[in-house]
């Protein structure tokens, strides 16, 4: 959502349009009713964007009763241009709801739109004072130094990947099947090809093996930046025993009252301020955390290679040979501490 919001800011600048503070698509993430103002400091955001774009908290009365003209740019192909394709619709309808086009990469934005996007991403978006206070409380409670681990192995994540995991517990397999509905795992050669392309999430057990190959001590303090419902966690916690979660560290009553969005915001805050950050995936949160850490000069960021793991295990490597191979793959990234790549949302200039 943070990424999409920053994209929206950049597009508003390209179109010279006023940005109305967005409403969260609750169905896409968690079944809840939190909004922009529950996570971000609205007045601060508007103040910091002054001079870049106009931001409106609410729609004018004459527009609020209307439905926006919806424009889905997400499947546009080729050298898609917002001014050519979308500006005429904005001028005609005056009020549009836009789904950004992934084909229009941010590095193709004009410089003034890049500057606007980066102002939003790195300067204008800060947590509400109450949420930042809670984030600081959580950060203080984690033993130092610590590594933040973003581990993705939830039932819906695995079901969506359509990967096979033959050694999972019956309860995990049942949860994946329930989450997948009509999606069935790939089988045979297709399953192998899919895995070799690095499409399959690492299990907690595989993550522990990766950590051991990188010689990360088993006594390392690890903050688990993840939502509820992670499967097979004993495969990791049986090796790395000092694992801390927000549900265990925060006041139970406070935690149960929090929305999924605000819980995710805590993980994000802790991750950009951790001594090191390791991700088993390269999703939106990982890209944003890596960019923010790089911007702040905190380069101890690493993305574990699912592709390398699949390739080495397909060669029949096990135990020490596998660990040696994994160390070789990650060695330069791990030692330099810069991760495998900076995402395209990273801005090369400070504002």
GROMACS .gro file of C-alpha atoms in nm:
model
  351
    1UNK     CA    1   0.000   0.000   0.000
    2UNK     CA    2   0.288   0.234   0.073
    3UNK     CA    3   0.435   0.159  -0.269
    4UNK     CA    4   0.101   0.216  -0.444
    5UNK     CA    5   0.050   0.542  -0.255
    6UNK     CA    6   0.394   0.670  -0.362
    7UNK     CA    7   0.316   0.568  -0.722
    8UNK     CA    8  -0.010   0.761  -0.693
    9UNK     CA    9   0.176   1.069  -0.575
   10UNK     CA   10   0.413   1.050  -0.872
   11UNK     CA   11   0.123   1.007  -1.115
   12UNK     CA   12  -0.067   1.299  -0.960
   13UNK     CA   13   0.239   1.515  -1.029
   14UNK     CA   14   0.262   1.393  -1.388
   15UNK     CA   15  -0.107   1.478  -1.442
   16UNK     CA   16  -0.092   1.802  -1.236
   17UNK     CA   17  -0.387   1.662  -1.040
   18UNK     CA   18  -0.498   1.696  -0.679
   19UNK     CA   19  -0.449   1.376  -0.479
   20UNK     CA   20  -0.734   1.278  -0.248
   21UNK     CA   21  -0.611   1.080   0.052
   22UNK     CA   22  -0.679   0.717  -0.039
   23UNK     CA   23  -0.896   0.464   0.135
   24UNK     CA   24  -0.740   0.124   0.203
   25UNK     CA   25  -0.873  -0.174   0.011
   26UNK     CA   26  -0.947  -0.382   0.318
   27UNK     CA   27  -1.048  -0.696   0.129
   28UNK     CA   28  -0.709  -0.715  -0.039
   29UNK     CA   29  -0.518  -0.741   0.288
   30UNK     CA   30  -0.711  -0.778   0.613
   31UNK     CA   31  -1.078  -0.768   0.697
   32UNK     CA   32  -1.075  -0.441   0.888
   33UNK     CA   33  -1.178  -0.079   0.872
   34UNK     CA   34  -0.852   0.112   0.926
   35UNK     CA   35  -0.773   0.408   0.703
   36UNK     CA   36  -0.483   0.629   0.599
   37UNK     CA   37  -0.510   0.838   0.915
   38UNK     CA   38  -0.486   0.529   1.139
   39UNK     CA   39  -0.135   0.461   1.008
   40UNK     CA   40   0.011   0.785   0.874
   41UNK     CA   41   0.030   1.141   1.009
   42UNK     CA   42  -0.211   1.315   0.769
   43UNK     CA   43  -0.125   1.679   0.847
   44UNK     CA   44   0.248   1.610   0.828
   45UNK     CA   45   0.203   1.437   0.490
   46UNK     CA   46   0.010   1.731   0.345
   47UNK     CA   47   0.263   1.980   0.482
   48UNK     CA   48   0.564   1.791   0.339
   49UNK     CA   49   0.399   1.753  -0.002
   50UNK     CA   50   0.328   2.125  -0.027
   51UNK     CA   51   0.502   2.258  -0.336
   52UNK     CA   52   0.506   1.913  -0.497
   53UNK     CA   53   0.135   1.829  -0.530
   54UNK     CA   54  -0.194   1.942  -0.380
   55UNK     CA   55  -0.345   1.694  -0.134
   56UNK     CA   56  -0.707   1.696  -0.021
   57UNK     CA   57  -0.824   1.521   0.295
   58UNK     CA   58  -1.178   1.488   0.163
   59UNK     CA   59  -1.368   1.543  -0.158
   60UNK     CA   60  -1.565   1.866  -0.213
   61UNK     CA   61  -1.936   1.829  -0.141
   62UNK     CA   62  -2.035   1.852  -0.509
   63UNK     CA   63  -1.804   1.564  -0.596
   64UNK     CA   64  -1.835   1.345  -0.285
   65UNK     CA   65  -2.176   1.212  -0.388
   66UNK     CA   66  -2.043   1.088  -0.723
   67UNK     CA   67  -1.861   0.766  -0.801
   68UNK     CA   68  -1.518   0.820  -0.955
   69UNK     CA   69  -1.452   0.718  -1.313
   70UNK     CA   70  -1.244   0.405  -1.261
   71UNK     CA   71  -0.932   0.357  -1.473
   72UNK     CA   72  -0.736   0.033  -1.448
   73UNK     CA   73  -0.389   0.078  -1.596
   74UNK     CA   74  -0.243  -0.235  -1.437
   75UNK     CA   75  -0.255  -0.445  -1.754
   76UNK     CA   76  -0.140  -0.178  -2.000
   77UNK     CA   77   0.155  -0.297  -2.205
   78UNK     CA   78   0.456  -0.135  -2.366
   79UNK     CA   79   0.565   0.226  -2.327
   80UNK     CA   80   0.248   0.333  -2.148
   81UNK     CA   81   0.222   0.707  -2.091
   82UNK     CA   82  -0.012   0.858  -1.830
   83UNK     CA   83  -0.036   1.198  -1.993
   84UNK     CA   84  -0.137   1.057  -2.330
   85UNK     CA   85  -0.378   0.793  -2.198
   86UNK     CA   86  -0.513   0.921  -1.866
   87UNK     CA   87  -0.501   1.301  -1.876
   88UNK     CA   88  -0.788   1.326  -2.130
   89UNK     CA   89  -1.005   1.110  -1.900
   90UNK     CA   90  -0.920   1.326  -1.599
   91UNK     CA   91  -1.007   1.644  -1.789
   92UNK     CA   92  -1.336   1.489  -1.903
   93UNK     CA   93  -1.454   1.332  -1.576
   94UNK     CA   94  -1.267   1.559  -1.325
   95UNK     CA   95  -1.265   1.279  -1.064
   96UNK     CA   96  -1.098   0.947  -1.139
   97UNK     CA   97  -0.989   0.642  -0.941
   98UNK     CA   98  -0.665   0.503  -1.077
   99UNK     CA   99  -0.494   0.165  -1.056
  100UNK     CA  100  -0.128   0.234  -1.148
  101UNK     CA  101   0.034   0.059  -1.444
  102UNK     CA  102   0.318  -0.172  -1.351
  103UNK     CA  103   0.451  -0.143  -1.708
  104UNK     CA  104   0.518   0.228  -1.647
  105UNK     CA  105   0.833   0.184  -1.441
  106UNK     CA  106   0.930   0.457  -1.201
  107UNK     CA  107   1.266   0.507  -1.371
  108UNK     CA  108   1.073   0.629  -1.677
  109UNK     CA  109   0.905   0.908  -1.479
  110UNK     CA  110   1.020   1.260  -1.564
  111UNK     CA  111   1.262   1.396  -1.306
  112UNK     CA  112   1.005   1.623  -1.139
  113UNK     CA  113   0.770   1.325  -1.087
  114UNK     CA  114   1.056   1.114  -0.947
  115UNK     CA  115   1.136   1.391  -0.701
  116UNK     CA  116   0.770   1.405  -0.594
  117UNK     CA  117   0.750   1.028  -0.548
  118UNK     CA  118   1.071   1.028  -0.344
  119UNK     CA  119   0.953   1.318  -0.129
  120UNK     CA  120   0.646   1.113  -0.040
  121UNK     CA  121   0.834   0.789   0.015
  122UNK     CA  122   1.128   0.915   0.219
  123UNK     CA  123   1.015   1.241   0.378
  124UNK     CA  124   0.637   1.285   0.392
  125UNK     CA  125   0.514   0.947   0.515
  126UNK     CA  126   0.559   0.905   0.887
  127UNK     CA  127   0.355   0.705   1.136
  128UNK     CA  128   0.100   0.870   1.361
  129UNK     CA  129   0.248   0.979   1.694
  130UNK     CA  130   0.061   0.705   1.883
  131UNK     CA  131   0.173   0.434   1.641
  132UNK     CA  132   0.532   0.558   1.640
  133UNK     CA  133   0.528   0.552   2.021
  134UNK     CA  134   0.412   0.189   2.006
  135UNK     CA  135   0.681   0.110   1.747
  136UNK     CA  136   0.951   0.260   1.970
  137UNK     CA  137   0.817   0.060   2.262
  138UNK     CA  138   0.847  -0.257   2.054
  139UNK     CA  139   1.194  -0.165   1.929
  140UNK     CA  140   1.315  -0.100   2.285
  141UNK     CA  141   1.181  -0.438   2.400
  142UNK     CA  142   1.387  -0.640   2.151
  143UNK     CA  143   1.726  -0.751   2.291
  144UNK     CA  144   2.016  -0.585   2.107
  145UNK     CA  145   2.180  -0.632   1.867
  146UNK     CA  146   1.918  -0.807   1.659
  147UNK     CA  147   1.836  -0.922   1.310
  148UNK     CA  148   1.491  -0.866   1.159
  149UNK     CA  149   1.369  -1.160   0.952
  150UNK     CA  150   1.082  -1.124   0.708
  151UNK     CA  151   0.969  -1.484   0.664
  152UNK     CA  152   0.687  -1.567   0.423
  153UNK     CA  153   0.532  -1.911   0.470
  154UNK     CA  154   0.161  -1.853   0.530
  155UNK     CA  155  -0.102  -2.091   0.384
  156UNK     CA  156  -0.232  -1.839   0.128
  157UNK     CA  157   0.122  -1.748   0.023
  158UNK     CA  158   0.215  -2.111  -0.038
  159UNK     CA  159  -0.116  -2.186  -0.210
  160UNK     CA  160  -0.069  -1.888  -0.443
  161UNK     CA  161   0.283  -2.004  -0.533
  162UNK     CA  162   0.144  -2.344  -0.642
  163UNK     CA  163   0.459  -2.513  -0.514
  164UNK     CA  164   0.481  -2.869  -0.381
  165UNK     CA  165   0.611  -2.935  -0.029
  166UNK     CA  166   0.590  -3.311   0.035
  167UNK     CA  167   0.737  -3.307   0.387
  168UNK     CA  168   0.491  -3.069   0.554
  169UNK     CA  169   0.271  -3.168   0.848
  170UNK     CA  170  -0.089  -3.278   0.777
  171UNK     CA  171  -0.222  -2.959   0.941
  172UNK     CA  172  -0.007  -2.738   0.715
  173UNK     CA  173  -0.113  -2.930   0.404
  174UNK     CA  174  -0.478  -2.894   0.504
  175UNK     CA  175  -0.437  -2.520   0.563
  176UNK     CA  176  -0.272  -2.474   0.222
  177UNK     CA  177  -0.546  -2.672   0.051
  178UNK     CA  178  -0.815  -2.463   0.221
  179UNK     CA  179  -0.641  -2.137   0.127
  180UNK     CA  180  -0.586  -2.245  -0.233
  181UNK     CA  181  -0.951  -2.318  -0.312
  182UNK     CA  182  -0.931  -2.426  -0.679
  183UNK     CA  183  -0.554  -2.370  -0.716
  184UNK     CA  184  -0.366  -2.699  -0.729
  185UNK     CA  185   0.014  -2.732  -0.696
  186UNK     CA  186   0.220  -2.781  -1.008
  187UNK     CA  187   0.348  -3.136  -1.050
  188UNK     CA  188   0.622  -3.321  -1.236
  189UNK     CA  189   0.858  -3.130  -1.466
  190UNK     CA  190   0.653  -2.813  -1.438
  191UNK     CA  191   0.692  -2.815  -1.060
  192UNK     CA  192   1.069  -2.859  -1.092
  193UNK     CA  193   1.097  -2.584  -1.350
  194UNK     CA  194   0.889  -2.349  -1.135
  195UNK     CA  195   1.107  -2.416  -0.831
  196UNK     CA  196   1.431  -2.367  -1.027
  197UNK     CA  197   1.307  -2.026  -1.135
  198UNK     CA  198   1.299  -1.929  -0.767
  199UNK     CA  199   0.921  -1.909  -0.743
  200UNK     CA  200   0.879  -2.122  -0.430
  201UNK     CA  201   0.883  -1.964  -0.081
  202UNK     CA  202   1.149  -2.098   0.155
  203UNK     CA  203   1.017  -2.306   0.443
  204UNK     CA  204   1.126  -2.209   0.797
  205UNK     CA  205   1.346  -2.521   0.800
  206UNK     CA  206   1.514  -2.418   0.473
  207UNK     CA  207   1.559  -2.067   0.611
  208UNK     CA  208   1.736  -2.204   0.918
  209UNK     CA  209   1.968  -2.404   0.692
  210UNK     CA  210   2.041  -2.089   0.490
  211UNK     CA  211   2.123  -1.900   0.810
  212UNK     CA  212   2.358  -2.177   0.919
  213UNK     CA  213   2.531  -2.173   0.579
  214UNK     CA  214   2.596  -1.800   0.631
  215UNK     CA  215   2.737  -1.884   0.976
  216UNK     CA  216   2.482  -1.673   1.157
  217UNK     CA  217   2.516  -1.785   1.521
  218UNK     CA  218   2.222  -1.982   1.657
  219UNK     CA  219   2.218  -1.750   1.961
  220UNK     CA  220   2.142  -1.445   1.744
  221UNK     CA  221   1.850  -1.229   1.858
  222UNK     CA  222   1.593  -1.247   1.577
  223UNK     CA  223   1.281  -1.037   1.541
  224UNK     CA  224   1.020  -1.214   1.329
  225UNK     CA  225   0.862  -0.953   1.102
  226UNK     CA  226   0.561  -1.151   0.988
  227UNK     CA  227   0.188  -1.181   1.025
  228UNK     CA  228  -0.009  -1.451   1.198
  229UNK     CA  229  -0.042  -1.800   1.055
  230UNK     CA  230   0.319  -1.891   0.972
  231UNK     CA  231   0.347  -2.267   0.926
  232UNK     CA  232   0.622  -2.510   1.026
  233UNK     CA  233   0.794  -2.255   1.252
  234UNK     CA  234   0.941  -2.526   1.473
  235UNK     CA  235   1.178  -2.600   1.184
  236UNK     CA  236   1.336  -2.260   1.247
  237UNK     CA  237   1.289  -2.206   1.621
  238UNK     CA  238   1.436  -2.547   1.706
  239UNK     CA  239   1.767  -2.418   1.564
  240UNK     CA  240   1.743  -2.042   1.631
  241UNK     CA  241   1.591  -2.022   1.975
  242UNK     CA  242   1.603  -1.645   2.043
  243UNK     CA  243   1.309  -1.546   1.825
  244UNK     CA  244   1.093  -1.250   1.928
  245UNK     CA  245   0.751  -1.148   1.798
  246UNK     CA  246   0.537  -0.839   1.844
  247UNK     CA  247   0.254  -1.047   1.990
  248UNK     CA  248   0.484  -1.164   2.271
  249UNK     CA  249   0.655  -0.830   2.334
  250UNK     CA  250   0.358  -0.593   2.329
  251UNK     CA  251   0.083  -0.555   2.585
  252UNK     CA  252  -0.171  -0.824   2.497
  253UNK     CA  253  -0.472  -0.592   2.519
  254UNK     CA  254  -0.305  -0.331   2.297
  255UNK     CA  255  -0.202  -0.596   2.046
  256UNK     CA  256  -0.548  -0.748   2.007
  257UNK     CA  257  -0.700  -0.402   1.947
  258UNK     CA  258  -0.458  -0.323   1.664
  259UNK     CA  259  -0.553  -0.355   1.297
  260UNK     CA  260  -0.354  -0.567   1.053
  261UNK     CA  261  -0.233  -0.249   0.882
  262UNK     CA  262  -0.095  -0.107   1.206
  263UNK     CA  263   0.070  -0.438   1.296
  264UNK     CA  264   0.238  -0.443   0.955
  265UNK     CA  265   0.351  -0.083   1.012
  266UNK     CA  266   0.525  -0.195   1.334
  267UNK     CA  267   0.712  -0.467   1.144
  268UNK     CA  268   0.816  -0.211   0.884
  269UNK     CA  269   0.939   0.036   1.147
  270UNK     CA  270   1.137  -0.228   1.338
  271UNK     CA  271   1.284  -0.368   1.014
  272UNK     CA  272   1.419  -0.036   0.889
  273UNK     CA  273   1.579   0.022   1.231
  274UNK     CA  274   1.718  -0.327   1.291
  275UNK     CA  275   2.091  -0.402   1.296
  276UNK     CA  276   2.041  -0.634   0.999
  277UNK     CA  277   1.749  -0.728   0.775
  278UNK     CA  278   1.708  -1.062   0.599
  279UNK     CA  279   1.418  -1.151   0.371
  280UNK     CA  280   1.323  -1.490   0.233
  281UNK     CA  281   1.123  -1.323  -0.044
  282UNK     CA  282   1.157  -1.007  -0.254
  283UNK     CA  283   0.808  -0.865  -0.217
  284UNK     CA  284   0.682  -0.510  -0.177
  285UNK     CA  285   0.770  -0.479   0.191
  286UNK     CA  286   1.120  -0.613   0.130
  287UNK     CA  287   1.182  -0.363  -0.150
  288UNK     CA  288   1.057  -0.071   0.056
  289UNK     CA  289   1.254  -0.174   0.365
  290UNK     CA  290   1.571  -0.221   0.158
  291UNK     CA  291   1.528   0.119  -0.004
  292UNK     CA  292   1.467   0.294   0.328
  293UNK     CA  293   1.762   0.119   0.492
  294UNK     CA  294   1.991   0.214   0.203
  295UNK     CA  295   1.865   0.572   0.217
  296UNK     CA  296   1.950   0.583   0.587
  297UNK     CA  297   2.293   0.425   0.534
  298UNK     CA  298   2.196   0.094   0.697
  299UNK     CA  299   2.327  -0.150   0.437
  300UNK     CA  300   2.316  -0.478   0.629
  301UNK     CA  301   2.034  -0.608   0.413
  302UNK     CA  302   2.020  -0.949   0.248
  303UNK     CA  303   1.772  -1.131   0.026
  304UNK     CA  304   1.804  -1.508   0.040
  305UNK     CA  305   1.816  -1.670  -0.304
  306UNK     CA  306   1.533  -1.919  -0.350
  307UNK     CA  307   1.660  -1.984  -0.701
  308UNK     CA  308   2.007  -2.084  -0.578
  309UNK     CA  309   1.859  -2.307  -0.308
  310UNK     CA  310   1.644  -2.489  -0.566
  311UNK     CA  311   1.933  -2.525  -0.809
  312UNK     CA  312   2.175  -2.665  -0.550
  313UNK     CA  313   1.925  -2.910  -0.400
  314UNK     CA  314   1.830  -3.031  -0.749
  315UNK     CA  315   2.198  -3.124  -0.792
  316UNK     CA  316   2.161  -3.357  -0.494
  317UNK     CA  317   2.372  -3.147  -0.254
  318UNK     CA  318   2.302  -3.210   0.113
  319UNK     CA  319   2.424  -3.106   0.458
  320UNK     CA  320   2.775  -2.952   0.452
  321UNK     CA  321   2.804  -2.952   0.073
  322UNK     CA  322   2.476  -2.765   0.044
  323UNK     CA  323   2.576  -2.516   0.311
  324UNK     CA  324   2.908  -2.456   0.137
  325UNK     CA  325   2.729  -2.395  -0.194
  326UNK     CA  326   2.480  -2.155  -0.035
  327UNK     CA  327   2.760  -1.960   0.134
  328UNK     CA  328   2.938  -1.922  -0.199
  329UNK     CA  329   2.622  -1.788  -0.366
  330UNK     CA  330   2.550  -1.531  -0.093
  331UNK     CA  331   2.905  -1.454   0.017
  332UNK     CA  332   2.965  -1.124  -0.164
  333UNK     CA  333   2.620  -0.987  -0.078
  334UNK     CA  334   2.644  -1.107   0.281
  335UNK     CA  335   2.991  -0.960   0.340
  336UNK     CA  336   2.916  -0.627   0.176
  337UNK     CA  337   2.579  -0.618   0.351
  338UNK     CA  338   2.402  -0.446   0.064
  339UNK     CA  339   2.161  -0.720  -0.038
  340UNK     CA  340   2.129  -0.866  -0.386
  341UNK     CA  341   1.986  -0.552  -0.547
  342UNK     CA  342   1.841  -0.214  -0.468
  343UNK     CA  343   1.479  -0.195  -0.579
  344UNK     CA  344   1.358   0.049  -0.841
  345UNK     CA  345   1.185   0.256  -0.572
  346UNK     CA  346   1.526   0.360  -0.435
  347UNK     CA  347   1.600   0.727  -0.497
  348UNK     CA  348   1.957   0.824  -0.575
  349UNK     CA  349   1.927   1.174  -0.445
  350UNK     CA  350   1.824   1.325  -0.113
  351UNK     CA  351   1.561   1.594  -0.086
   0.00000   0.00000   0.00000
